Short mmCIF file of C-alpha atoms and ligand atoms in Angstrom, two decimals:
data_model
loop_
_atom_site.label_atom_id
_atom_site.label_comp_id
_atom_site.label_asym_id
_atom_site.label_seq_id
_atom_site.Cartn_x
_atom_site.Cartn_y
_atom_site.Cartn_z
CA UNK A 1 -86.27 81.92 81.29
CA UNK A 2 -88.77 84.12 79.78
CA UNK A 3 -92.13 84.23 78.97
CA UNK A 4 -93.81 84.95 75.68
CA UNK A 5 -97.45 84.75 74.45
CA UNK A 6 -97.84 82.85 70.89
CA UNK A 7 -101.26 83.22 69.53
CA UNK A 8 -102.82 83.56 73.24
CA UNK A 9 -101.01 80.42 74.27
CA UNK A 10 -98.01 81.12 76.79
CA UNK A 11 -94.73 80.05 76.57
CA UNK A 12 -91.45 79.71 78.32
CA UNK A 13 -88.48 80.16 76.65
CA UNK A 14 -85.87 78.45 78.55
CA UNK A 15 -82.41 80.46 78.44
CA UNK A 16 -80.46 81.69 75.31
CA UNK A 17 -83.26 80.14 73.10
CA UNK A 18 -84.56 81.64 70.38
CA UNK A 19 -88.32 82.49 69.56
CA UNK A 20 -88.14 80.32 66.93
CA UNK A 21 -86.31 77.06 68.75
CA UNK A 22 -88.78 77.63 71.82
CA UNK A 23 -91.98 77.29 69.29
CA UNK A 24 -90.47 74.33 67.73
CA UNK A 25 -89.55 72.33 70.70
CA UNK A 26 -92.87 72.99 71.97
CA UNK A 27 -94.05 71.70 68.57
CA UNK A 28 -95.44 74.57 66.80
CA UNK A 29 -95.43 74.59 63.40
CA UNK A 30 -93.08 77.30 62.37
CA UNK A 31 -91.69 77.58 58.77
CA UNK A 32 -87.88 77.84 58.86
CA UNK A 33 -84.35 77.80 57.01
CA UNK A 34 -81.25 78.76 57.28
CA UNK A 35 -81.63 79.74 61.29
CA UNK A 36 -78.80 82.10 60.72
CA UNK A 37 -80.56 85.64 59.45
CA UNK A 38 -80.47 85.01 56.22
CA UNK A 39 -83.14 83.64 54.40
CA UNK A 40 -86.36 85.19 55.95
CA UNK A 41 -88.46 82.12 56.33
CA UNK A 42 -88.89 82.43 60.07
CA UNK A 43 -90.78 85.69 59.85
CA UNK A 44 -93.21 86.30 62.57
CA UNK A 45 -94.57 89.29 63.99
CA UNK A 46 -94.91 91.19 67.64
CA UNK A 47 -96.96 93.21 69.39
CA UNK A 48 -94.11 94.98 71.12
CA UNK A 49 -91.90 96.42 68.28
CA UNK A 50 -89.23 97.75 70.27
CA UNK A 51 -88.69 94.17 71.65
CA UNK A 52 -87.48 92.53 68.30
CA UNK A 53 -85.71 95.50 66.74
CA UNK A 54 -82.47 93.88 66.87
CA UNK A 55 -83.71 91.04 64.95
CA UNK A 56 -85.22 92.61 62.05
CA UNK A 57 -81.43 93.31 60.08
CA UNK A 58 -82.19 92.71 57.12
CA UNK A 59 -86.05 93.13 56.63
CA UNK A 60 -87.56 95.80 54.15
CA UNK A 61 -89.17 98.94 55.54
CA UNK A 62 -92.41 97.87 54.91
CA UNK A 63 -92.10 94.49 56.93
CA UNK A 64 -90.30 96.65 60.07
CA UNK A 65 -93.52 98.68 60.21
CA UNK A 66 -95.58 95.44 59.99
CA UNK A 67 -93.88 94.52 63.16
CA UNK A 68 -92.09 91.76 61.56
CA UNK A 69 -89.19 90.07 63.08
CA UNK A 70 -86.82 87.29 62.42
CA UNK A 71 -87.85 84.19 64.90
CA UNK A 72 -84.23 82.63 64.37
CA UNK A 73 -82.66 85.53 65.57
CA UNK A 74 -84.19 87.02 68.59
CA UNK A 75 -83.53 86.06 72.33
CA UNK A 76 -86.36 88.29 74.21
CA UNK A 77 -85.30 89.42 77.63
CA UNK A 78 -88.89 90.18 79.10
CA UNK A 79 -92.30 89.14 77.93
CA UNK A 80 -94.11 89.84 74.46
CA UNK A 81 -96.47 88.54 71.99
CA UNK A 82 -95.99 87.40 68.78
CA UNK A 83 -98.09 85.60 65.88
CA UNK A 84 -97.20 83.60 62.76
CA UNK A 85 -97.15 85.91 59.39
CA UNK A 86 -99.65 85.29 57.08
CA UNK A 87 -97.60 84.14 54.06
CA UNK A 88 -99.66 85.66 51.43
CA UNK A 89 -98.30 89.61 52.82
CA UNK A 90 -94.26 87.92 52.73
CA UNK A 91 -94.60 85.92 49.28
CA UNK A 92 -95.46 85.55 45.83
CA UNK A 93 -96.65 82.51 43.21
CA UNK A 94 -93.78 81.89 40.88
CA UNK A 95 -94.28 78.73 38.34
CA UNK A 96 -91.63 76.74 36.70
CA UNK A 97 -91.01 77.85 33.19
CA UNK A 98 -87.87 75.73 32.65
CA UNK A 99 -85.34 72.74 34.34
CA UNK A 100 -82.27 71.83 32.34
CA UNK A 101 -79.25 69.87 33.71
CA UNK A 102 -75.69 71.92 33.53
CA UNK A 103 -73.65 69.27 34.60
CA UNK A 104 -73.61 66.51 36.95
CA UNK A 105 -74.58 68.44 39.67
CA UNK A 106 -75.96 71.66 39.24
CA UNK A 107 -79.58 72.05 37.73
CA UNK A 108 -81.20 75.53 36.19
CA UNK A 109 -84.26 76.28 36.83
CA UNK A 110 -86.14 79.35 35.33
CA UNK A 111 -89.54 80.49 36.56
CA UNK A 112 -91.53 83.64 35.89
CA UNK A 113 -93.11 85.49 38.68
CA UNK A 114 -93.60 89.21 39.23
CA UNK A 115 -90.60 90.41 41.00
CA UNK A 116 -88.75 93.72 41.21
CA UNK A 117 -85.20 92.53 41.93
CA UNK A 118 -80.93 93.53 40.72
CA UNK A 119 -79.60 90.47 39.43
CA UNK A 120 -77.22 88.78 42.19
CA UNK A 121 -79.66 89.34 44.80
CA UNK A 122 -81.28 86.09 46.30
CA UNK A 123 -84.86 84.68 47.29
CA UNK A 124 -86.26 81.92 49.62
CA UNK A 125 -87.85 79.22 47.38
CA UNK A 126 -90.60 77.23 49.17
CA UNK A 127 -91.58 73.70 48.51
CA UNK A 128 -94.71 73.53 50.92
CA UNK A 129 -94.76 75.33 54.45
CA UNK A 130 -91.75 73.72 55.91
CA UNK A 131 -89.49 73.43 53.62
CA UNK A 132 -87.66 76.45 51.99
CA UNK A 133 -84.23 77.40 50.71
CA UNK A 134 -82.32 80.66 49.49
CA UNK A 135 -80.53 80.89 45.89
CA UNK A 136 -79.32 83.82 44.08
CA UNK A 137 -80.47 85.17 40.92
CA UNK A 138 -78.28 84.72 37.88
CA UNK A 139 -80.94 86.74 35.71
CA UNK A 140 -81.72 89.84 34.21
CA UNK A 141 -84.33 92.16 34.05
CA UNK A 142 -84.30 92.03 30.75
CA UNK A 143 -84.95 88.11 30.65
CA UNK A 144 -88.72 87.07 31.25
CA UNK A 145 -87.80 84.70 33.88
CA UNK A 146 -86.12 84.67 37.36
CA UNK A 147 -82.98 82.19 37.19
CA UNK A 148 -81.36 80.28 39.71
CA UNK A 149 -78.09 77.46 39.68
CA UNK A 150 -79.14 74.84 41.84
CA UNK A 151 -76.42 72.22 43.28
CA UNK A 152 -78.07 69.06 43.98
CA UNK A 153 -77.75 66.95 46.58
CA UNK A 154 -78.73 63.38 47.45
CA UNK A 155 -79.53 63.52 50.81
CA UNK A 156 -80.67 67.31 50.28
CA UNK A 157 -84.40 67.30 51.02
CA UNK A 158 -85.11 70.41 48.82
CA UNK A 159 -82.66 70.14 46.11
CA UNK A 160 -83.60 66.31 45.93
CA UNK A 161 -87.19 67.59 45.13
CA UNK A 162 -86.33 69.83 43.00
CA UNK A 163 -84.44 67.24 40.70
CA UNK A 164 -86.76 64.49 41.33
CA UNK A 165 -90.49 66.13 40.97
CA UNK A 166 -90.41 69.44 40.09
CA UNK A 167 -91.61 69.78 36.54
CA UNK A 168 -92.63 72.88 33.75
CA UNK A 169 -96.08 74.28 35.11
CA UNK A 170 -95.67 74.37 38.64
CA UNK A 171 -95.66 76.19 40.67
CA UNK A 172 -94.01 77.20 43.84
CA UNK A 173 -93.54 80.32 46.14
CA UNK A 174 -90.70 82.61 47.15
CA UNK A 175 -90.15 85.31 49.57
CA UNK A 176 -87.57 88.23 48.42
CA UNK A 177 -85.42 89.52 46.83
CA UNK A 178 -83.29 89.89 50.00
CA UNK A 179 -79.00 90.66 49.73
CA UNK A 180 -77.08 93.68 48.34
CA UNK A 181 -74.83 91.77 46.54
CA UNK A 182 -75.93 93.45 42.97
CA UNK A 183 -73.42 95.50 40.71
CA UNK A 184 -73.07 99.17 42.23
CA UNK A 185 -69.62 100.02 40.63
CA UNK A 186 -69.39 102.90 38.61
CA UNK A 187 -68.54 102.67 35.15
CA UNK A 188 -64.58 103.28 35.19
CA UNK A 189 -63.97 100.90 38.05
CA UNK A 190 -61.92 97.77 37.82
CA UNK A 191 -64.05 94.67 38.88
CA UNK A 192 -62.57 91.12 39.91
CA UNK A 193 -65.19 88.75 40.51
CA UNK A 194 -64.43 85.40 42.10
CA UNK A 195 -67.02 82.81 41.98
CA UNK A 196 -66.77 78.61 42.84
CA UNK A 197 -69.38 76.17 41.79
CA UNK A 198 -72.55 77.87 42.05
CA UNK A 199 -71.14 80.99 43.00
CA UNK A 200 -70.72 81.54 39.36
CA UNK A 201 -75.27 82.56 39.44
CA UNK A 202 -74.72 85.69 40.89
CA UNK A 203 -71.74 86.63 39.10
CA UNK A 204 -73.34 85.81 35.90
CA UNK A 205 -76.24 87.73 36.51
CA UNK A 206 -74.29 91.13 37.64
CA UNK A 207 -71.81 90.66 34.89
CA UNK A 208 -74.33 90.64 32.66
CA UNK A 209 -76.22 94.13 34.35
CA UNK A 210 -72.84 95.93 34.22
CA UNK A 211 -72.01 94.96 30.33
CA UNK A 212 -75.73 95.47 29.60
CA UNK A 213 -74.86 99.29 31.63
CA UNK A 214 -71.98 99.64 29.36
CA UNK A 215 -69.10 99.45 32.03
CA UNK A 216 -66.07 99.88 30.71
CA UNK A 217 -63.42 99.33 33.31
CA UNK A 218 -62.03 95.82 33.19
CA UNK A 219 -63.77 93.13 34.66
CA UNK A 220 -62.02 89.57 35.37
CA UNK A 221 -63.83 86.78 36.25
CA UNK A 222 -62.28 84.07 38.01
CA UNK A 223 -64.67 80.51 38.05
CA UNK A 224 -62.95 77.91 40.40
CA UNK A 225 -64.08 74.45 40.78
CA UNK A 226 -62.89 71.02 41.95
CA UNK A 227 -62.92 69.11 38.81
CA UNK A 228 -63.24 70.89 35.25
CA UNK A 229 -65.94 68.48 34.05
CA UNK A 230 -68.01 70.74 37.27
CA UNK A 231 -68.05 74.15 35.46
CA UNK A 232 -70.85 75.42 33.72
CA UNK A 233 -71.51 78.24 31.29
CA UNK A 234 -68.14 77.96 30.29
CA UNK A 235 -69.72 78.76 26.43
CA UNK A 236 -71.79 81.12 27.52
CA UNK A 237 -69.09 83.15 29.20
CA UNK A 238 -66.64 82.54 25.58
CA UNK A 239 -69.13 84.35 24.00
CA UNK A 240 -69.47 87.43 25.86
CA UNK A 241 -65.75 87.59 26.53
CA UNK A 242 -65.28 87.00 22.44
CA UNK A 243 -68.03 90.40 22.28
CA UNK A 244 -66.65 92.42 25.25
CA UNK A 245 -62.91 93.68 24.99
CA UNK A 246 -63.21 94.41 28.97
CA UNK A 247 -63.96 90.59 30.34
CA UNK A 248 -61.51 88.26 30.88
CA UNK A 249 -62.61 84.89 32.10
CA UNK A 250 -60.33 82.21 34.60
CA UNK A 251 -61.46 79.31 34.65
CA UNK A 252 -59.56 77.19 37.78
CA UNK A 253 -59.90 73.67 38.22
CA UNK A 254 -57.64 71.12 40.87
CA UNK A 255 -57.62 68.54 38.15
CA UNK A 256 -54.08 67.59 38.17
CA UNK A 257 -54.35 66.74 34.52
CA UNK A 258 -56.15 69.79 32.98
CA UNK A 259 -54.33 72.78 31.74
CA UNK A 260 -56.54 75.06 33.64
CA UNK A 261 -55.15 73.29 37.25
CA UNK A 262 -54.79 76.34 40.04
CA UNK A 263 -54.94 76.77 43.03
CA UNK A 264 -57.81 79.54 43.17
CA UNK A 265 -55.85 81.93 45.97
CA UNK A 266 -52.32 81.70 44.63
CA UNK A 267 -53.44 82.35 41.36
CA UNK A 268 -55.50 85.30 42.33
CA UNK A 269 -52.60 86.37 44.41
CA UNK A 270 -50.32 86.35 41.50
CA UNK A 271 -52.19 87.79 38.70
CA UNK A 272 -54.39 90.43 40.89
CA UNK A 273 -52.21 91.47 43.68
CA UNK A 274 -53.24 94.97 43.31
CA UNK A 275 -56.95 95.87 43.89
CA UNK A 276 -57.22 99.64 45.73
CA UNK A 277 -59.52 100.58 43.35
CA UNK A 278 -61.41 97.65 42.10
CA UNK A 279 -65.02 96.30 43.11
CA UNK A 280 -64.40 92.91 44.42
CA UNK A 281 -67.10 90.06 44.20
CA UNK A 282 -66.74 86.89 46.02
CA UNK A 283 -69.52 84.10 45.90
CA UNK A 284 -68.83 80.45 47.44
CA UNK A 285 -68.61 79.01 50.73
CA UNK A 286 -67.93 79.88 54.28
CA UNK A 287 -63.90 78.99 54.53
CA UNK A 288 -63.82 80.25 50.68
CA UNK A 289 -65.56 83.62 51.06
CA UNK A 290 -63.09 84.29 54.16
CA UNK A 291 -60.54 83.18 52.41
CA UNK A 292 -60.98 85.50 49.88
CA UNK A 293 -61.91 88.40 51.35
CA UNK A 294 -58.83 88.14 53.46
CA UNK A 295 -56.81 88.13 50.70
CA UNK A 296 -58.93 91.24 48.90
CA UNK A 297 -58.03 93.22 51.67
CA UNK A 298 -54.63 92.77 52.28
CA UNK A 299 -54.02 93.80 48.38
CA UNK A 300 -55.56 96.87 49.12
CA UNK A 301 -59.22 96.62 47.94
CA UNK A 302 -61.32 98.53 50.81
CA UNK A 303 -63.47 96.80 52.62
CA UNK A 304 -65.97 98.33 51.58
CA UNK A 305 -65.60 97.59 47.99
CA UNK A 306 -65.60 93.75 49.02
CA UNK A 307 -68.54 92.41 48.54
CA UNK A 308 -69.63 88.50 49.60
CA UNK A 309 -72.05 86.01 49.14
CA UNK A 310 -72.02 82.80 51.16
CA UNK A 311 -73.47 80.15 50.59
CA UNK A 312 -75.54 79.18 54.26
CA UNK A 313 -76.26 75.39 55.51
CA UNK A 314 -79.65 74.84 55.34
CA UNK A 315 -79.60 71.58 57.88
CA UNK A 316 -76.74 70.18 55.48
CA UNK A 317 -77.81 71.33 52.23
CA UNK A 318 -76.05 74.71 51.03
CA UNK A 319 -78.73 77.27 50.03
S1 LIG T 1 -83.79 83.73 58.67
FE1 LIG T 1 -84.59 82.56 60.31
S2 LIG T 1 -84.58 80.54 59.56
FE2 LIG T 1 -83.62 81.67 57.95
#
């Protein structure tokens, strides 16, 4: 057990917990996500900065110096003293410009806000003080709004929101841009870019940076998805591929009645076996991602050239 003072109150943190599971099981208030790293919404800061370095991965300069710290991730071994962050220094207003319906499921929203991002980074969306998810931007700098696919679920508390009451005008916080899954190849390199359901709002978004940057190595984009009727964008991609000679666009569904049925990995194995030199993107969830990256690696893409974004369960509701 150890001991820990939060906001002059002491507290015992019984073994292996976390800052942030002690405070809430001793009913603290705490705002909170993903509880894996990821989304930043358990920020909190310490007196003793050498106590939480190892759970700051992740966090800018500018919040490490602020003593900032990840509640979610640290397990403190001897005594310190931390404090809630005011959220004014960790977020900004955004309001909702626009909310259109894709498909059946996934929902765009656009909102403006003053934020210095690359597109296929992400950001923590808040509803109100507990309640906050992460989503990646499918925008560009050169669009006046920040864009984000959202997947909605029925018996997702934030998404459900979302859908049901969010409307044009309001307005809403978020913490970021957090991630370095953004387009860093050079302009010669070979890109494959693997995306399934709402995976496909990052990929968007850095596809669009790298043909706005003029690349001109290939870049194949391969959009997976259970059903067909679930993709999205699918005439928004045509028209870039009909204006760019370097994009190809797969689109992979398991409908055993469409001419587009696949399975995602064989296909990818078959028609991209060899990737040494490409940039690989990979966007979708855990088992997916994994899958993927596997399979990246073993036809020779370095691992360092792999880059991932998973999608993280936010208490049952994919961020
Ligand atoms: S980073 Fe701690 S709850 Fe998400």
């Amino acid at each position: 057990m150890t001991a820990i003072v939060f906001e002059g109150e002491p507290i015992t943190l019984d073994e292996g917990e976390t800052v942030l599971d002690g405070l809430l099981r001793l009913g603290h208030s705490i705002p909170h996500g993903c509880r894996s790293g990821v989304c930043q919404s358990c920020l909190l800061s310490a007196t003793e900065i050498d106590k939480v370095a190892n759970a700051q991965t992740g966090l800018s300069e500018a919040q490490k110096q602020l003593n900032f710290f990840l509640g979610c991730q640290c397990l403190p071994t001897e005594a310190m003293t931390v404090a809630r962050v005011d959220a004014d220094v960790s977020r900004i207003k955004a309001t909702v410009m626009e909310k259109t319906q894709l498909n059946d499921q996934v929902w765009r929203l656009r909102l403006t806000a003053d934020l210095d991002y690359r597109p296929g980074q992400y950001v923590t969306l808040w509803r109100d003080e507990n309640l906050a998810r992460s989503y990646s931007l499918a925008s560009t700098h050169e669009q006046p709004w920040l864009e984000f696919h959202i997947r909605h679920y029925p018996e997702g508390e934030f998404s459900s929101w979302l859908v049901e009451s969010l409307s044009k005008d309001d307005t809403l916080e978020l913490n970021g841009p957090l991630g370095q899954f953004f387009y860093t190849a050079q302009s010669e390199d070979p890109m494959l870019m693997i995306a399934m359901g709402t995976g496909l709002a990052p990929i968007w978004g850095i596809v669009n940076e790298a043909l706005m940057k003029q690349h001109r190595g290939p870049i194949e984009v391969v959009v997976g998805a259970k059903q067909a009727k679930d993709f999205y964008y699918r005439e928004e991609l045509g028209a870039l591929q009909a204006q760019f000679d370097n994009l190809q666009v797969h689109w992979l569904s398991l409908d055993s009645d469409s001419p587009e049925t696949a399975n995602l990995y064989d296909y990818c194995q078959s028609n991209f076996s060899q990737l040494s030199d490409h940039k690989v993107y990979l966007c979708g969830g855990t088992s997916f991602v994994k899958k993927l990256r596997r399979y990246a690696f073993m036809a020779g893409a370095s691992m360092r050239d792999i880059y991932a974004d998973t999608f993280i369960a936010f208490g049952g509701e994919p961020g």
